[in-house]
Amino acid sequence: SSSSSSSSSSSDSLSPEDQAEIAVVEMMLEAYQMQMEKIHNKVKTLDNAILDAQSMVHIRLNVHRNRLTNVDLWITAFNTALIIGASVSGLFGVNLFGKDPNGEKLLVEPCDGCDVTAIFDQVALAGASLGPLIVVFVFIYIAIRTGFM
């Protein structure tokens, strides 16, 4: 209360022109303060908009990264299936030889009276041509069903 009485006593000693100038300065300061508050609010709004935009960019990047990971997974699974099919057809396509007691190479027959080369050749041909084709169609079907394609 002593400071208010001293300020009122000092304002009483000012001339009316000085009081008018002080009032004008106070009004100008209030106007500047209001403008600064508006600018501060606009800056806050812009900052929030920038943060939201960054969040959206990160979400989109995560979606694209997940899609690329999904593609990589599909390609890896497809290659694995093709390798398994090629390995099976390769095993059936190889000529199996053994040695007789004299050291000569013999074609090993899995059963009596069956033509080994015909059986292995047919299995190898079917595995080499139809196996990968079936695997491709299965992967395309799965990709369509899961919404990948």
mmCIF file of N, CA and C in Angstrom:
data_model
loop_
_atom_site.group_PDB
_atom_site.id
_atom_site.type_symbol
_atom_site.label_atom_id
_atom_site.label_comp_id
_atom_site.label_asym_id
_atom_site.label_seq_id
_atom_site.Cartn_x
_atom_site.Cartn_y
_atom_site.Cartn_z
ATOM 1 N N SER A 1 0.821 -1.195 0.000
ATOM 2 C CA SER A 1 0.000 0.000 0.000
ATOM 3 C C SER A 1 0.861 1.254 0.000
ATOM 4 N N SER A 2 2.081 1.145 0.549
ATOM 5 C CA SER A 2 2.970 2.306 0.557
ATOM 6 C C SER A 2 3.439 2.626 -0.851
ATOM 7 N N SER A 3 3.636 1.590 -1.690
ATOM 8 C CA SER A 3 4.077 1.845 -3.057
ATOM 9 C C SER A 3 2.959 2.476 -3.868
ATOM 10 N N SER A 4 1.700 2.071 -3.617
ATOM 11 C CA SER A 4 0.588 2.676 -4.347
ATOM 12 C C SER A 4 0.393 4.122 -3.932
ATOM 13 N N SER A 5 0.631 4.408 -2.652
ATOM 14 C CA SER A 5 0.486 5.794 -2.204
ATOM 15 C C SER A 5 1.618 6.648 -2.755
ATOM 16 N N SER A 6 2.810 6.058 -2.886
ATOM 17 C CA SER A 6 3.915 6.832 -3.446
ATOM 18 C C SER A 6 3.709 7.057 -4.929
ATOM 19 N N SER A 7 3.148 6.044 -5.657
ATOM 20 C CA SER A 7 2.911 6.230 -7.082
ATOM 21 C C SER A 7 1.770 7.217 -7.311
ATOM 22 N N SER A 8 0.770 7.179 -6.429
ATOM 23 C CA SER A 8 -0.324 8.137 -6.593
ATOM 24 C C SER A 8 0.147 9.549 -6.262
ATOM 25 N N SER A 9 1.047 9.657 -5.276
ATOM 26 C CA SER A 9 1.556 10.985 -4.946
ATOM 27 C C SER A 9 2.469 11.491 -6.049
ATOM 28 N N SER A 10 3.219 10.556 -6.714
ATOM 29 C CA SER A 10 4.091 11.002 -7.796
ATOM 30 C C SER A 10 3.273 11.338 -9.031
ATOM 31 N N SER A 11 2.127 10.605 -9.244
ATOM 32 C CA SER A 11 1.295 10.930 -10.397
ATOM 33 C C SER A 11 0.530 12.227 -10.168
ATOM 34 N N ASP A 12 0.310 12.541 -8.896
ATOM 35 C CA ASP A 12 -0.346 13.806 -8.595
ATOM 36 C C ASP A 12 0.574 14.982 -8.908
ATOM 37 N N SER A 13 1.872 14.765 -8.788
ATOM 38 C CA SER A 13 2.816 15.856 -9.030
ATOM 39 C C SER A 13 3.096 16.062 -10.520
ATOM 40 N N LEU A 14 2.624 15.105 -11.393
ATOM 41 C CA LEU A 14 2.853 15.246 -12.835
ATOM 42 C C LEU A 14 1.836 16.205 -13.445
ATOM 43 N N SER A 15 2.284 16.813 -14.471
ATOM 44 C CA SER A 15 1.393 17.742 -15.169
ATOM 45 C C SER A 15 0.390 16.953 -16.005
ATOM 46 N N PRO A 16 -0.710 17.553 -16.390
ATOM 47 C CA PRO A 16 -1.703 16.843 -17.193
ATOM 48 C C PRO A 16 -1.138 16.379 -18.529
ATOM 49 N N GLU A 17 -0.203 17.100 -19.114
ATOM 50 C CA GLU A 17 0.415 16.681 -20.377
ATOM 51 C C GLU A 17 1.229 15.414 -20.175
ATOM 52 N N ASP A 18 1.978 15.345 -19.055
ATOM 53 C CA ASP A 18 2.775 14.141 -18.761
ATOM 54 C C ASP A 18 1.861 12.951 -18.500
ATOM 55 N N GLN A 19 0.782 13.183 -17.812
ATOM 56 C CA GLN A 19 -0.165 12.090 -17.552
ATOM 57 C C GLN A 19 -0.778 11.587 -18.856
ATOM 58 N N ALA A 20 -1.071 12.478 -19.774
ATOM 59 C CA ALA A 20 -1.628 12.080 -21.074
ATOM 60 C C ALA A 20 -0.599 11.266 -21.857
ATOM 61 N N GLU A 21 0.651 11.688 -21.819
ATOM 62 C CA GLU A 21 1.704 10.947 -22.518
ATOM 63 C C GLU A 21 1.887 9.552 -21.910
ATOM 64 N N ILE A 22 1.832 9.463 -20.583
ATOM 65 C CA ILE A 22 1.955 8.169 -19.902
ATOM 66 C C ILE A 22 0.791 7.266 -20.296
ATOM 67 N N ALA A 23 -0.406 7.834 -20.381
ATOM 68 C CA ALA A 23 -1.579 7.049 -20.776
ATOM 69 C C ALA A 23 -1.421 6.538 -22.203
ATOM 70 N N VAL A 24 -0.884 7.401 -23.096
ATOM 71 C CA VAL A 24 -0.669 6.984 -24.484
ATOM 72 C C VAL A 24 0.365 5.846 -24.536
ATOM 73 N N VAL A 25 1.431 5.983 -23.788
ATOM 74 C CA VAL A 25 2.465 4.943 -23.755
ATOM 75 C C VAL A 25 1.902 3.648 -23.203
ATOM 76 N N GLU A 26 1.085 3.738 -22.138
ATOM 77 C CA GLU A 26 0.478 2.528 -21.571
ATOM 78 C C GLU A 26 -0.437 1.855 -22.584
ATOM 79 N N MET A 27 -1.213 2.661 -23.333
ATOM 80 C CA MET A 27 -2.098 2.097 -24.355
ATOM 81 C C MET A 27 -1.286 1.423 -25.467
ATOM 82 N N MET A 28 -0.181 2.063 -25.852
ATOM 83 C CA MET A 28 0.681 1.478 -26.883
ATOM 84 C C MET A 28 1.289 0.159 -26.398
ATOM 85 N N LEU A 29 1.713 0.151 -25.131
ATOM 86 C CA LEU A 29 2.291 -1.079 -24.585
ATOM 87 C C LEU A 29 1.248 -2.194 -24.516
ATOM 88 N N GLU A 30 0.019 -1.851 -24.154
ATOM 89 C CA GLU A 30 -1.041 -2.852 -24.121
ATOM 90 C C GLU A 30 -1.321 -3.389 -25.527
ATOM 91 N N ALA A 31 -1.312 -2.490 -26.518
ATOM 92 C CA ALA A 31 -1.537 -2.918 -27.908
ATOM 93 C C ALA A 31 -0.397 -3.834 -28.362
ATOM 94 N N TYR A 32 0.834 -3.463 -28.030
ATOM 95 C CA TYR A 32 1.976 -4.314 -28.384
ATOM 96 C C TYR A 32 1.890 -5.672 -27.692
ATOM 97 N N GLN A 33 1.463 -5.648 -26.427
ATOM 98 C CA GLN A 33 1.337 -6.906 -25.689
ATOM 99 C C GLN A 33 0.271 -7.800 -26.333
ATOM 100 N N MET A 34 -0.846 -7.213 -26.751
ATOM 101 C CA MET A 34 -1.890 -7.998 -27.415
ATOM 102 C C MET A 34 -1.380 -8.565 -28.739
ATOM 103 N N GLN A 35 -0.638 -7.765 -29.494
ATOM 104 C CA GLN A 35 -0.074 -8.251 -30.753
ATOM 105 C C GLN A 35 0.922 -9.378 -30.497
ATOM 106 N N MET A 36 1.733 -9.211 -29.460
ATOM 107 C CA MET A 36 2.709 -10.262 -29.133
ATOM 108 C C MET A 36 1.993 -11.551 -28.716
ATOM 109 N N GLU A 37 0.882 -11.447 -27.984
ATOM 110 C CA GLU A 37 0.123 -12.641 -27.611
ATOM 111 C C GLU A 37 -0.462 -13.322 -28.843
ATOM 112 N N LYS A 38 -0.974 -12.507 -29.792
ATOM 113 C CA LYS A 38 -1.497 -13.075 -31.035
ATOM 114 C C LYS A 38 -0.389 -13.792 -31.813
ATOM 115 N N ILE A 39 0.770 -13.150 -31.909
ATOM 116 C CA ILE A 39 1.906 -13.762 -32.617
ATOM 117 C C ILE A 39 2.341 -15.044 -31.913
ATOM 118 N N HIS A 40 2.369 -15.000 -30.597
ATOM 119 C CA HIS A 40 2.756 -16.184 -29.820
ATOM 120 C C HIS A 40 1.766 -17.334 -30.069
ATOM 121 N N ASN A 41 0.473 -17.022 -30.097
ATOM 122 C CA ASN A 41 -0.535 -18.048 -30.367
ATOM 123 C C ASN A 41 -0.393 -18.613 -31.785
ATOM 124 N N LYS A 42 -0.097 -17.750 -32.760
ATOM 125 C CA LYS A 42 0.106 -18.212 -34.137
ATOM 126 C C LYS A 42 1.328 -19.121 -34.227
ATOM 127 N N VAL A 43 2.393 -18.743 -33.524
ATOM 128 C CA VAL A 43 3.609 -19.570 -33.519
ATOM 129 C C VAL A 43 3.327 -20.922 -32.881
ATOM 130 N N LYS A 44 2.555 -20.942 -31.802
ATOM 131 C CA LYS A 44 2.180 -22.204 -31.165
ATOM 132 C C LYS A 44 1.372 -23.081 -32.129
ATOM 133 N N THR A 45 0.434 -22.451 -32.833
ATOM 134 C CA THR A 45 -0.390 -23.182 -33.799
ATOM 135 C C THR A 45 0.480 -23.755 -34.920
ATOM 136 N N LEU A 46 1.400 -22.950 -35.419
ATOM 137 C CA LEU A 46 2.309 -23.423 -36.467
ATOM 138 C C LEU A 46 3.192 -24.553 -35.959
ATOM 139 N N ASP A 47 3.654 -24.432 -34.737
ATOM 140 C CA ASP A 47 4.497 -25.488 -34.163
ATOM 141 C C ASP A 47 3.719 -26.797 -34.057
ATOM 142 N N ASN A 48 2.465 -26.713 -33.610
ATOM 143 C CA ASN A 48 1.633 -27.921 -33.532
ATOM 144 C C ASN A 48 1.379 -28.502 -34.918
ATOM 145 N N ALA A 49 1.154 -27.624 -35.916
ATOM 146 C CA ALA A 49 0.935 -28.105 -37.282
ATOM 147 C C ALA A 49 2.180 -28.798 -37.825
ATOM 148 N N ILE A 50 3.343 -28.253 -37.520
ATOM 149 C CA ILE A 50 4.599 -28.870 -37.971
ATOM 150 C C ILE A 50 4.795 -30.223 -37.308
ATOM 151 N N LEU A 51 4.506 -30.303 -36.020
ATOM 152 C CA LEU A 51 4.631 -31.585 -35.318
ATOM 153 C C LEU A 51 3.653 -32.618 -35.886
ATOM 154 N N ASP A 52 2.429 -32.177 -36.199
ATOM 155 C CA ASP A 52 1.456 -33.093 -36.801
ATOM 156 C C ASP A 52 1.928 -33.563 -38.171
ATOM 157 N N ALA A 53 2.487 -32.641 -38.960
ATOM 158 C CA ALA A 53 2.990 -33.011 -40.288
ATOM 159 C C ALA A 53 4.144 -34.004 -40.162
ATOM 160 N N GLN A 54 5.028 -33.783 -39.194
ATOM 161 C CA GLN A 54 6.134 -34.724 -38.978
ATOM 162 C C GLN A 54 5.605 -36.099 -38.578
ATOM 163 N N SER A 55 4.581 -36.117 -37.746
ATOM 164 C CA SER A 55 3.992 -37.397 -37.344
ATOM 165 C C SER A 55 3.404 -38.115 -38.549
ATOM 166 N N MET A 56 2.734 -37.384 -39.420
ATOM 167 C CA MET A 56 2.155 -38.001 -40.620
ATOM 168 C C MET A 56 3.243 -38.541 -41.540
ATOM 169 N N VAL A 57 4.319 -37.793 -41.685
ATOM 170 C CA VAL A 57 5.432 -38.262 -42.525
ATOM 171 C C VAL A 57 6.029 -39.537 -41.945
ATOM 172 N N HIS A 58 6.206 -39.576 -40.630
ATOM 173 C CA HIS A 58 6.760 -40.778 -40.000
ATOM 174 C C HIS A 58 5.818 -41.963 -40.159
ATOM 175 N N ILE A 59 4.520 -41.715 -40.054
ATOM 176 C CA ILE A 59 3.559 -42.808 -40.232
ATOM 177 C C ILE A 59 3.616 -43.337 -41.662
ATOM 178 N N ARG A 60 3.674 -42.437 -42.633
ATOM 179 C CA ARG A 60 3.755 -42.870 -44.041
ATOM 180 C C ARG A 60 5.055 -43.624 -44.305
ATOM 181 N N LEU A 61 6.142 -43.149 -43.733
ATOM 182 C CA LEU A 61 7.412 -43.862 -43.901
ATOM 183 C C LEU A 61 7.344 -45.255 -43.286
ATOM 184 N N ASN A 62 6.706 -45.368 -42.129
ATOM 185 C CA ASN A 62 6.556 -46.684 -41.499
ATOM 186 C C ASN A 62 5.704 -47.611 -42.357
ATOM 187 N N VAL A 63 4.658 -47.065 -42.969
ATOM 188 C CA VAL A 63 3.810 -47.885 -43.845
ATOM 189 C C VAL A 63 4.619 -48.386 -45.032
ATOM 190 N N HIS A 64 5.397 -47.503 -45.652
ATOM 191 C CA HIS A 64 6.213 -47.923 -46.798
ATOM 192 C C HIS A 64 7.285 -48.931 -46.378
ATOM 193 N N ARG A 65 7.879 -48.716 -45.209
ATOM 194 C CA ARG A 65 8.880 -49.663 -44.718
ATOM 195 C C ARG A 65 8.249 -51.031 -44.474
ATOM 196 N N ASN A 66 7.046 -51.044 -43.916
ATOM 197 C CA ASN A 66 6.355 -52.315 -43.687
ATOM 198 C C ASN A 66 6.019 -53.007 -45.001
ATOM 199 N N ARG A 67 5.627 -52.230 -46.006
ATOM 200 C CA ARG A 67 5.348 -52.835 -47.320
ATOM 201 C C ARG A 67 6.613 -53.439 -47.919
ATOM 202 N N LEU A 68 7.720 -52.725 -47.803
ATOM 203 C CA LEU A 68 8.981 -53.257 -48.335
ATOM 204 C C LEU A 68 9.402 -54.524 -47.590
ATOM 205 N N THR A 69 9.200 -54.533 -46.288
ATOM 206 C CA THR A 69 9.505 -55.729 -45.507
ATOM 207 C C THR A 69 8.608 -56.884 -45.926
ATOM 208 N N ASN A 70 7.342 -56.583 -46.205
ATOM 209 C CA ASN A 70 6.408 -57.604 -46.666
ATOM 210 C C ASN A 70 6.841 -58.165 -48.020
ATOM 211 N N VAL A 71 7.262 -57.288 -48.932
ATOM 212 C CA VAL A 71 7.743 -57.735 -50.244
ATOM 213 C C VAL A 71 8.989 -58.606 -50.073
ATOM 214 N N ASP A 72 9.891 -58.175 -49.208
ATOM 215 C CA ASP A 72 11.103 -58.956 -48.966
ATOM 216 C C ASP A 72 10.757 -60.337 -48.420
ATOM 217 N N LEU A 73 9.794 -60.401 -47.522
ATOM 218 C CA LEU A 73 9.364 -61.680 -46.965
ATOM 219 C C LEU A 73 8.782 -62.584 -48.042
ATOM 220 N N TRP A 74 7.945 -62.014 -48.901
ATOM 221 C CA TRP A 74 7.352 -62.807 -49.988
ATOM 222 C C TRP A 74 8.424 -63.313 -50.952
ATOM 223 N N ILE A 75 9.348 -62.471 -51.297
ATOM 224 C CA ILE A 75 10.410 -62.886 -52.233
ATOM 225 C C ILE A 75 11.268 -63.982 -51.604
ATOM 226 N N THR A 76 11.577 -63.833 -50.338
ATOM 227 C CA THR A 76 12.376 -64.853 -49.649
ATOM 228 C C THR A 76 11.633 -66.185 -49.593
ATOM 229 N N ALA A 77 10.342 -66.135 -49.265
ATOM 230 C CA ALA A 77 9.552 -67.370 -49.211
ATOM 231 C C ALA A 77 9.436 -68.000 -50.596
ATOM 232 N N PHE A 78 9.243 -67.183 -51.604
ATOM 233 C CA PHE A 78 9.148 -67.681 -52.979
ATOM 234 C C PHE A 78 10.459 -68.339 -53.407
ATOM 235 N N ASN A 79 11.568 -67.682 -53.126
ATOM 236 C CA ASN A 79 12.871 -68.252 -53.481
ATOM 237 C C ASN A 79 13.131 -69.550 -52.729
ATOM 238 N N THR A 80 12.743 -69.594 -51.467
ATOM 239 C CA THR A 80 12.919 -70.822 -50.692
ATOM 240 C C THR A 80 12.114 -71.962 -51.299
ATOM 241 N N ALA A 81 10.869 -71.682 -51.691
ATOM 242 C CA ALA A 81 10.042 -72.718 -52.317
ATOM 243 C C ALA A 81 10.649 -73.182 -53.637
ATOM 244 N N LEU A 82 11.157 -72.253 -54.418
ATOM 245 C CA LEU A 82 11.782 -72.644 -55.689
ATOM 246 C C LEU A 82 13.037 -73.477 -55.450
ATOM 247 N N ILE A 83 13.812 -73.111 -54.445
ATOM 248 C CA ILE A 83 15.029 -73.870 -54.148
ATOM 249 C C ILE A 83 14.686 -75.280 -53.695
ATOM 250 N N ILE A 84 13.640 -75.403 -52.871
ATOM 251 C CA ILE A 84 13.233 -76.747 -52.433
ATOM 252 C C ILE A 84 12.770 -77.571 -53.624
ATOM 253 N N GLY A 85 11.963 -76.960 -54.506
ATOM 254 C CA GLY A 85 11.513 -77.675 -55.702
ATOM 255 C C GLY A 85 12.665 -78.058 -56.607
ATOM 256 N N ALA A 86 13.606 -77.167 -56.787
ATOM 257 C CA ALA A 86 14.761 -77.460 -57.638
ATOM 258 C C ALA A 86 15.634 -78.543 -57.012
ATOM 259 N N SER A 87 15.766 -78.519 -55.683
ATOM 260 C CA SER A 87 16.573 -79.553 -55.017
ATOM 261 C C SER A 87 15.941 -80.930 -55.159
ATOM 262 N N VAL A 88 14.619 -81.002 -54.997
ATOM 263 C CA VAL A 88 13.942 -82.302 -55.139
ATOM 264 C C VAL A 88 14.057 -82.805 -56.570
ATOM 265 N N SER A 89 13.804 -81.942 -57.544
ATOM 266 C CA SER A 89 13.917 -82.384 -58.936
ATOM 267 C C SER A 89 15.368 -82.712 -59.290
ATOM 268 N N GLY A 90 16.305 -81.999 -58.695
ATOM 269 C CA GLY A 90 17.720 -82.316 -58.937
ATOM 270 C C GLY A 90 18.111 -83.659 -58.363
ATOM 271 N N LEU A 91 17.574 -83.967 -57.175
ATOM 272 C CA LEU A 91 17.865 -85.279 -56.588
ATOM 273 C C LEU A 91 17.303 -86.416 -57.430
ATOM 274 N N PHE A 92 16.112 -86.218 -57.982
ATOM 275 C CA PHE A 92 15.536 -87.269 -58.824
ATOM 276 C C PHE A 92 16.161 -87.297 -60.208
ATOM 277 N N GLY A 93 16.738 -86.209 -60.639
ATOM 278 C CA GLY A 93 17.324 -86.163 -61.971
ATOM 279 C C GLY A 93 18.746 -86.673 -62.038
ATOM 280 N N VAL A 94 19.372 -86.851 -60.921
ATOM 281 C CA VAL A 94 20.756 -87.303 -60.931
ATOM 282 C C VAL A 94 20.803 -88.811 -61.187
ATOM 283 N N ASN A 95 21.769 -89.229 -61.902
ATOM 284 C CA ASN A 95 21.951 -90.662 -62.138
ATOM 285 C C ASN A 95 22.701 -91.245 -60.948
ATOM 286 N N LEU A 96 22.108 -92.255 -60.346
ATOM 287 C CA LEU A 96 22.717 -92.892 -59.190
ATOM 288 C C LEU A 96 23.578 -94.060 -59.659
ATOM 289 N N PHE A 97 24.842 -93.988 -59.335
ATOM 290 C CA PHE A 97 25.760 -95.046 -59.735
ATOM 291 C C PHE A 97 26.357 -95.700 -58.499
ATOM 292 N N GLY A 98 26.589 -96.946 -58.640
ATOM 293 C CA GLY A 98 27.294 -97.680 -57.613
ATOM 294 C C GLY A 98 28.467 -98.417 -58.273
ATOM 295 N N LYS A 99 29.217 -99.160 -57.505
ATOM 296 C CA LYS A 99 30.341 -99.920 -58.072
ATOM 297 C C LYS A 99 30.143 -101.390 -57.747
ATOM 298 N N ASP A 100 30.406 -102.183 -58.756
ATOM 299 C CA ASP A 100 30.353 -103.625 -58.510
ATOM 300 C C ASP A 100 31.705 -104.071 -57.969
ATOM 301 N N PRO A 101 31.822 -105.325 -57.572
ATOM 302 C CA PRO A 101 33.100 -105.783 -57.005
ATOM 303 C C PRO A 101 34.294 -105.636 -57.943
ATOM 304 N N ASN A 102 34.073 -105.603 -59.249
ATOM 305 C CA ASN A 102 35.176 -105.448 -60.209
ATOM 306 C C ASN A 102 35.585 -103.988 -60.379
ATOM 307 N N GLY A 103 34.847 -103.034 -59.774
ATOM 308 C CA GLY A 103 35.205 -101.624 -59.873
ATOM 309 C C GLY A 103 34.500 -100.905 -61.007
ATOM 310 N N GLU A 104 33.592 -101.609 -61.712
ATOM 311 C CA GLU A 104 32.872 -100.947 -62.802
ATOM 312 C C GLU A 104 31.661 -100.201 -62.235
ATOM 313 N N LYS A 105 31.321 -99.084 -62.905
ATOM 314 C CA LYS A 105 30.159 -98.310 -62.457
ATOM 315 C C LYS A 105 28.880 -99.030 -62.864
ATOM 316 N N LEU A 106 27.932 -99.076 -61.959
ATOM 317 C CA LEU A 106 26.629 -99.661 -62.219
ATOM 318 C C LEU A 106 25.556 -98.641 -61.869
ATOM 319 N N LEU A 107 24.455 -98.667 -62.614
ATOM 320 C CA LEU A 107 23.320 -97.819 -62.299
ATOM 321 C C LEU A 107 22.499 -98.510 -61.223
ATOM 322 N N VAL A 108 22.299 -97.853 -60.126
ATOM 323 C CA VAL A 108 21.583 -98.454 -59.011
ATOM 324 C C VAL A 108 20.092 -98.414 -59.315
ATOM 325 N N GLU A 109 19.410 -99.536 -59.211
ATOM 326 C CA GLU A 109 17.974 -99.611 -59.443
ATOM 327 C C GLU A 109 17.266 -99.769 -58.100
ATOM 328 N N PRO A 110 16.258 -98.915 -57.848
ATOM 329 C CA PRO A 110 15.566 -99.002 -56.562
ATOM 330 C C PRO A 110 14.652 -100.214 -56.457
ATOM 331 N N CYS A 111 14.255 -100.795 -57.589
ATOM 332 C CA CYS A 111 13.390 -101.971 -57.553
ATOM 333 C C CYS A 111 13.768 -102.904 -58.694
ATOM 334 N N ASP A 112 13.425 -104.175 -58.568
ATOM 335 C CA ASP A 112 13.736 -105.133 -59.625
ATOM 336 C C ASP A 112 12.798 -104.944 -60.801
ATOM 337 N N GLY A 113 13.352 -104.924 -61.990
ATOM 338 C CA GLY A 113 12.551 -104.852 -63.203
ATOM 339 C C GLY A 113 12.045 -103.477 -63.570
ATOM 340 N N CYS A 114 12.432 -102.449 -62.850
ATOM 341 C CA CYS A 114 11.959 -101.110 -63.227
ATOM 342 C C CYS A 114 13.086 -100.371 -63.939
ATOM 343 N N ASP A 115 12.696 -99.545 -64.864
ATOM 344 C CA ASP A 115 13.662 -98.781 -65.646
ATOM 345 C C ASP A 115 14.000 -97.502 -64.860
ATOM 346 N N VAL A 116 15.171 -97.519 -64.256
ATOM 347 C CA VAL A 116 15.569 -96.430 -63.362
ATOM 348 C C VAL A 116 15.650 -95.102 -64.103
ATOM 349 N N THR A 117 16.250 -95.091 -65.242
ATOM 350 C CA THR A 117 16.440 -93.821 -65.954
ATOM 351 C C THR A 117 15.105 -93.233 -66.375
ATOM 352 N N ALA A 118 14.176 -94.077 -66.780
ATOM 353 C CA ALA A 118 12.867 -93.556 -67.196
ATOM 354 C C ALA A 118 12.134 -92.950 -66.009
ATOM 355 N N ILE A 119 12.176 -93.637 -64.866
ATOM 356 C CA ILE A 119 11.486 -93.124 -63.676
ATOM 357 C C ILE A 119 12.108 -91.811 -63.218
ATOM 358 N N PHE A 120 13.433 -91.801 -63.079
ATOM 359 C CA PHE A 120 14.095 -90.587 -62.602
ATOM 360 C C PHE A 120 13.950 -89.437 -63.585
ATOM 361 N N ASP A 121 14.035 -89.757 -64.885
ATOM 362 C CA ASP A 121 13.891 -88.695 -65.889
ATOM 363 C C ASP A 121 12.495 -88.087 -65.856
ATOM 364 N N GLN A 122 11.480 -88.917 -65.722
ATOM 365 C CA GLN A 122 10.106 -88.406 -65.686
ATOM 366 C C GLN A 122 9.855 -87.566 -64.435
ATOM 367 N N VAL A 123 10.329 -88.047 -63.293
ATOM 368 C CA VAL A 123 10.155 -87.282 -62.051
ATOM 369 C C VAL A 123 10.924 -85.972 -62.115
ATOM 370 N N ALA A 124 12.131 -86.021 -62.639
ATOM 371 C CA ALA A 124 12.945 -84.815 -62.745
ATOM 372 C C ALA A 124 12.310 -83.814 -63.695
ATOM 373 N N LEU A 125 11.803 -84.287 -64.822
ATOM 374 C CA LEU A 125 11.166 -83.400 -65.792
ATOM 375 C C LEU A 125 9.898 -82.784 -65.207
ATOM 376 N N ALA A 126 9.096 -83.595 -64.551
ATOM 377 C CA ALA A 126 7.871 -83.075 -63.945
ATOM 378 C C ALA A 126 8.200 -82.100 -62.815
ATOM 379 N N GLY A 127 9.179 -82.436 -61.985
ATOM 380 C CA GLY A 127 9.550 -81.550 -60.878
ATOM 381 C C GLY A 127 10.150 -80.250 -61.362
ATOM 382 N N ALA A 128 10.943 -80.329 -62.430
ATOM 383 C CA ALA A 128 11.601 -79.125 -62.931
ATOM 384 C C ALA A 128 10.637 -78.210 -63.660
ATOM 385 N N SER A 129 9.590 -78.769 -64.272
ATOM 386 C CA SER A 129 8.691 -77.912 -65.054
ATOM 387 C C SER A 129 7.426 -77.543 -64.282
ATOM 388 N N LEU A 130 6.796 -78.483 -63.625
ATOM 389 C CA LEU A 130 5.534 -78.207 -62.950
ATOM 390 C C LEU A 130 5.704 -77.684 -61.527
ATOM 391 N N GLY A 131 6.730 -78.128 -60.833
ATOM 392 C CA GLY A 131 6.919 -77.714 -59.436
ATOM 393 C C GLY A 131 7.004 -76.215 -59.259
ATOM 394 N N PRO A 132 7.946 -75.553 -59.930
ATOM 395 C CA PRO A 132 8.029 -74.091 -59.779
ATOM 396 C C PRO A 132 6.787 -73.368 -60.291
ATOM 397 N N LEU A 133 6.161 -73.913 -61.326
ATOM 398 C CA LEU A 133 4.956 -73.286 -61.851
ATOM 399 C C LEU A 133 3.826 -73.351 -60.829
ATOM 400 N N ILE A 134 3.674 -74.473 -60.169
ATOM 401 C CA ILE A 134 2.660 -74.609 -59.126
ATOM 402 C C ILE A 134 2.972 -73.666 -57.965
ATOM 403 N N VAL A 135 4.234 -73.579 -57.601
ATOM 404 C CA VAL A 135 4.629 -72.679 -56.508
ATOM 405 C C VAL A 135 4.310 -71.233 -56.866
ATOM 406 N N VAL A 136 4.555 -70.833 -58.104
ATOM 407 C CA VAL A 136 4.252 -69.464 -58.535
ATOM 408 C C VAL A 136 2.757 -69.196 -58.417
ATOM 409 N N PHE A 137 1.939 -70.141 -58.899
ATOM 410 C CA PHE A 137 0.492 -69.941 -58.816
ATOM 411 C C PHE A 137 -0.004 -69.903 -57.378
ATOM 412 N N VAL A 138 0.564 -70.711 -56.520
ATOM 413 C CA VAL A 138 0.168 -70.686 -55.109
ATOM 414 C C VAL A 138 0.523 -69.345 -54.480
ATOM 415 N N PHE A 139 1.699 -68.830 -54.768
ATOM 416 C CA PHE A 139 2.088 -67.540 -54.202
ATOM 417 C C PHE A 139 1.236 -66.403 -54.749
ATOM 418 N N ILE A 140 0.894 -66.452 -56.027
ATOM 419 C CA ILE A 140 0.020 -65.424 -56.591
ATOM 420 C C ILE A 140 -1.354 -65.489 -55.933
ATOM 421 N N TYR A 141 -1.871 -66.692 -55.747
ATOM 422 C CA TYR A 141 -3.178 -66.855 -55.097
ATOM 423 C C TYR A 141 -3.152 -66.307 -53.670
ATOM 424 N N ILE A 142 -2.122 -66.645 -52.921
ATOM 425 C CA ILE A 142 -2.016 -66.160 -51.539
ATOM 426 C C ILE A 142 -1.870 -64.636 -51.517
ATOM 427 N N ALA A 143 -1.083 -64.095 -52.434
ATOM 428 C CA ALA A 143 -0.886 -62.651 -52.482
ATOM 429 C C ALA A 143 -2.191 -61.925 -52.791
ATOM 430 N N ILE A 144 -2.995 -62.484 -53.674
ATOM 431 C CA ILE A 144 -4.286 -61.875 -54.003
ATOM 432 C C ILE A 144 -5.243 -61.989 -52.823
ATOM 433 N N ARG A 145 -5.247 -63.127 -52.164
ATOM 434 C CA ARG A 145 -6.160 -63.335 -51.032
ATOM 435 C C ARG A 145 -5.817 -62.422 -49.844
ATOM 436 N N THR A 146 -4.539 -62.163 -49.619
ATOM 437 C CA THR A 146 -4.147 -61.322 -48.493
ATOM 438 C C THR A 146 -4.174 -59.840 -48.828
ATOM 439 N N GLY A 147 -4.491 -59.494 -50.079
ATOM 440 C CA GLY A 147 -4.563 -58.095 -50.472
ATOM 441 C C GLY A 147 -3.218 -57.495 -50.820
ATOM 442 N N PHE A 148 -2.232 -58.339 -51.026
ATOM 443 C CA PHE A 148 -0.901 -57.839 -51.354
ATOM 444 C C PHE A 148 -0.852 -57.343 -52.792
ATOM 445 N N MET A 149 -1.587 -57.982 -53.671
ATOM 446 C CA MET A 149 -1.614 -57.577 -55.082
ATOM 447 C C MET A 149 -2.935 -56.921 -55.406
#
